[in-house]
């Protein structure tokens, strides 16, 4: 019986990638080595450390298809390119499993040619398609390693490589020149321009000779330096010495020689097929006999390529200086690897500095231009052109200008746009803001959004004069803002755009807000009759009613109001007589409006520095630790299948832990560590635990024999620092404030010394009256304590000075005994709430008192007379109300929930009650404005003339909130719009 010999062939590799040394919690000296075999398999080298750099063996990594090329970052990013041009990202790469587990397919760029190379950095992903086009992956973060979209770079390359600091090195496709990307930093990860690396064959790199490797039969010579390069066609041309002796040549001869050299090289390259990364793989596969030209057709259709071109900040290339730096004796590069190359742009090495030949060529061109301009023939032609122009204009001086003299200003950028039709997804777009100055001096602006549907270019346009608001959106993964018009407001479907960084978002919001204000001719400071509102993100917005609308008998339509953002960050804002405006932060600190405009993202563009100030806000973030009793081990973190999460929010429905909880937005930062909160309602034991019989139930601070579950609350504080036209009122944290509206329509004739009533509720429930508040002294002088027998939570003062308040147990109270001699009154009168209802907010106008209960129902007090009586009963107006604001002439505005638009449902929407008058104090219907995501509104400074209701429309044709009389508690499926609270 013969002996069979088993021959084991070593794997043949066609690509290798090294990274992983910056992986989270990774041991020093440990590397991740990945390799691709010629038959498309991925191998991972085990045990590569500083002590054993050769490793201990290869491990095969399963892939869904054959792999063409692979790249890994210094951290945990690993991307691969399949033979069919698709992209894969490795999942769960960490210290315990450095080779990862599973693959995630990333959609390649929407392009007719497939991807042939991917280069991965710490925060960037670059790809090259088979036709040489380059694509940049946006928004690559640790929380979103796959990024969100592709941006095409106007450049053609055969390959590129990313350094550990995200610096990019590339080889241009047409002339095979070596380039480095300039301007890459944390705010501009895509860089700004390309810089030519002008190296000659014998050029020394910081004292070490840069050695090229010729493509000859003898093989290649590896060079381990800051760069590893291969060079072909190393033979110098006739007449070239290889050094820099050409500097002494005549400038005109030098230019002609270089031009002839380039023309010759262009003809040689055009006569050959393009040589790129796919060609390298094809040649390697042919050597081992696995290439099948029919099965793997990597030859792309020949395409005329253009040189590198400077187009934008994100997608930019070599400028004029770089183009002048080409050398006709420069090497033709075919490979570059920047895995260990770090460039200090403040101290560039000599070999990366500007090329001397490039400087000489630029000087030669400038000399040639200057010589030509001084020649007699040039001066003669210029004189003849001037005489001809003067002759053509003779006799037409008295005619008017045929076209308007307009000045155009354009702002461009690359953003992402949410496509609101199937398939719904974020798409890379180019956004362009065009502003034109007309003959009347007012600017007109147009916002253009360019996108592609397959290979077809398309665009959207929005007239800036039609925009009602630019509002930032709270998103955990993107820096997003929404664009509203009256049409999109009615549909609850705004245009949503996303930027790459928070700084870029703030920059775009500032430019767009300034553009729309200039288009509408608005002044910087809001008027005294402006509406004020606050979003659930703490952003403050103001709306100036049009001046011509104030002469009408009805306010402007709610969906046509224009809102602009004011610097600062607040939880609520209240306005009143004389333009007095106060606000409260999330830490209950009161702030007084100084009368300016600007701050925040508007800093440096508009506003007065004298009215600006630094504003600091704090917020408490909570999470709950839950445990269940086990008869063997006692309380443990393992609960029943039906239990809430062992680390959760207050409701227990959402899982949260110390590592996953983040500040509310990128503007916030942590200001403390996690600690147990002992100030919890119901009390705690010495370790902060609260006990109950089950989840959820009533919790108490001491354990009993019937308590089978327990919880404790952890707290952590975050801090926000911004700027705005606000001044802090020290040592007086408040829960609620209210300012008396103007008692008459002639607010502009109000004296600066007239006292304005301002009432407030402190954090412990005490009622306070601010003394000395006038139009000239909006901050007032001191607080006067008004006694109560129980803590209060909301307060409001009406146009006639009447004061209503809501206690912590949900009851309503009216202050009696108010007069000119007794401005704080004498006693409180209890006004009972409807049965089984608890109020949480109150707002008072002239003869109207509205309250909102804890279930979101809006109630109107009936039977009130001008004189301050307590009324006769409560009438339910509507449900789904979050906040209410009653104006000086009893106009009712609110923040409504569950508002149905033509395309989606929104929460936190500005709503105006239509038909309010003496005959119908409750109004007839709601008119909806901007939303959702709004949390507070104040219209108490707006004093229109009382409306006259000529006709009342049928309720069947009205856009009503769900009627309380219908008895229906059903809710349609929600598809929340811009901001979700």
XYZ file of N, CA, C and O in Angstrom, residues 249 252-262 328:
52
model
N 19.159 77.706 -15.219
C 18.739 77.825 -16.607
C 17.838 79.033 -16.791
O 17.245 79.536 -15.845
N 12.505 80.981 -19.528
C 11.668 80.597 -20.649
C 12.014 79.211 -21.162
O 11.138 78.415 -21.492
N 13.319 78.868 -21.230
C 13.711 77.531 -21.667
C 13.228 76.479 -20.673
O 12.827 75.378 -21.051
N 13.277 76.829 -19.402
C 12.821 75.882 -18.379
C 11.332 75.575 -18.536
O 10.903 74.427 -18.488
N 10.537 76.598 -18.778
C 9.105 76.384 -18.954
C 8.808 75.552 -20.191
O 7.973 74.651 -20.172
N 9.527 75.815 -21.299
C 9.286 75.050 -22.518
C 9.678 73.597 -22.336
O 8.991 72.680 -22.788
N 10.825 73.355 -21.655
C 11.269 71.974 -21.448
C 10.273 71.204 -20.595
O 9.959 70.048 -20.872
N 9.750 71.832 -19.552
C 8.799 71.140 -18.693
C 7.482 70.889 -19.416
O 6.853 69.847 -19.246
N 7.064 71.841 -20.246
C 5.826 71.638 -20.996
C 5.962 70.484 -21.977
O 5.053 69.663 -22.115
N 7.127 70.395 -22.663
C 7.334 69.285 -23.582
C 7.363 67.958 -22.835
O 6.823 66.946 -23.299
N 7.982 67.950 -21.661
C 8.019 66.721 -20.868
C 6.634 66.274 -20.442
O 6.305 65.088 -20.504
N 5.791 67.217 -20.053
C 4.438 66.852 -19.641
C 3.616 66.342 -20.821
O 2.854 65.397 -20.708
N 8.801 67.837 -14.048
C 8.774 66.856 -15.111
C 9.728 65.700 -14.840
O 9.646 64.668 -15.487
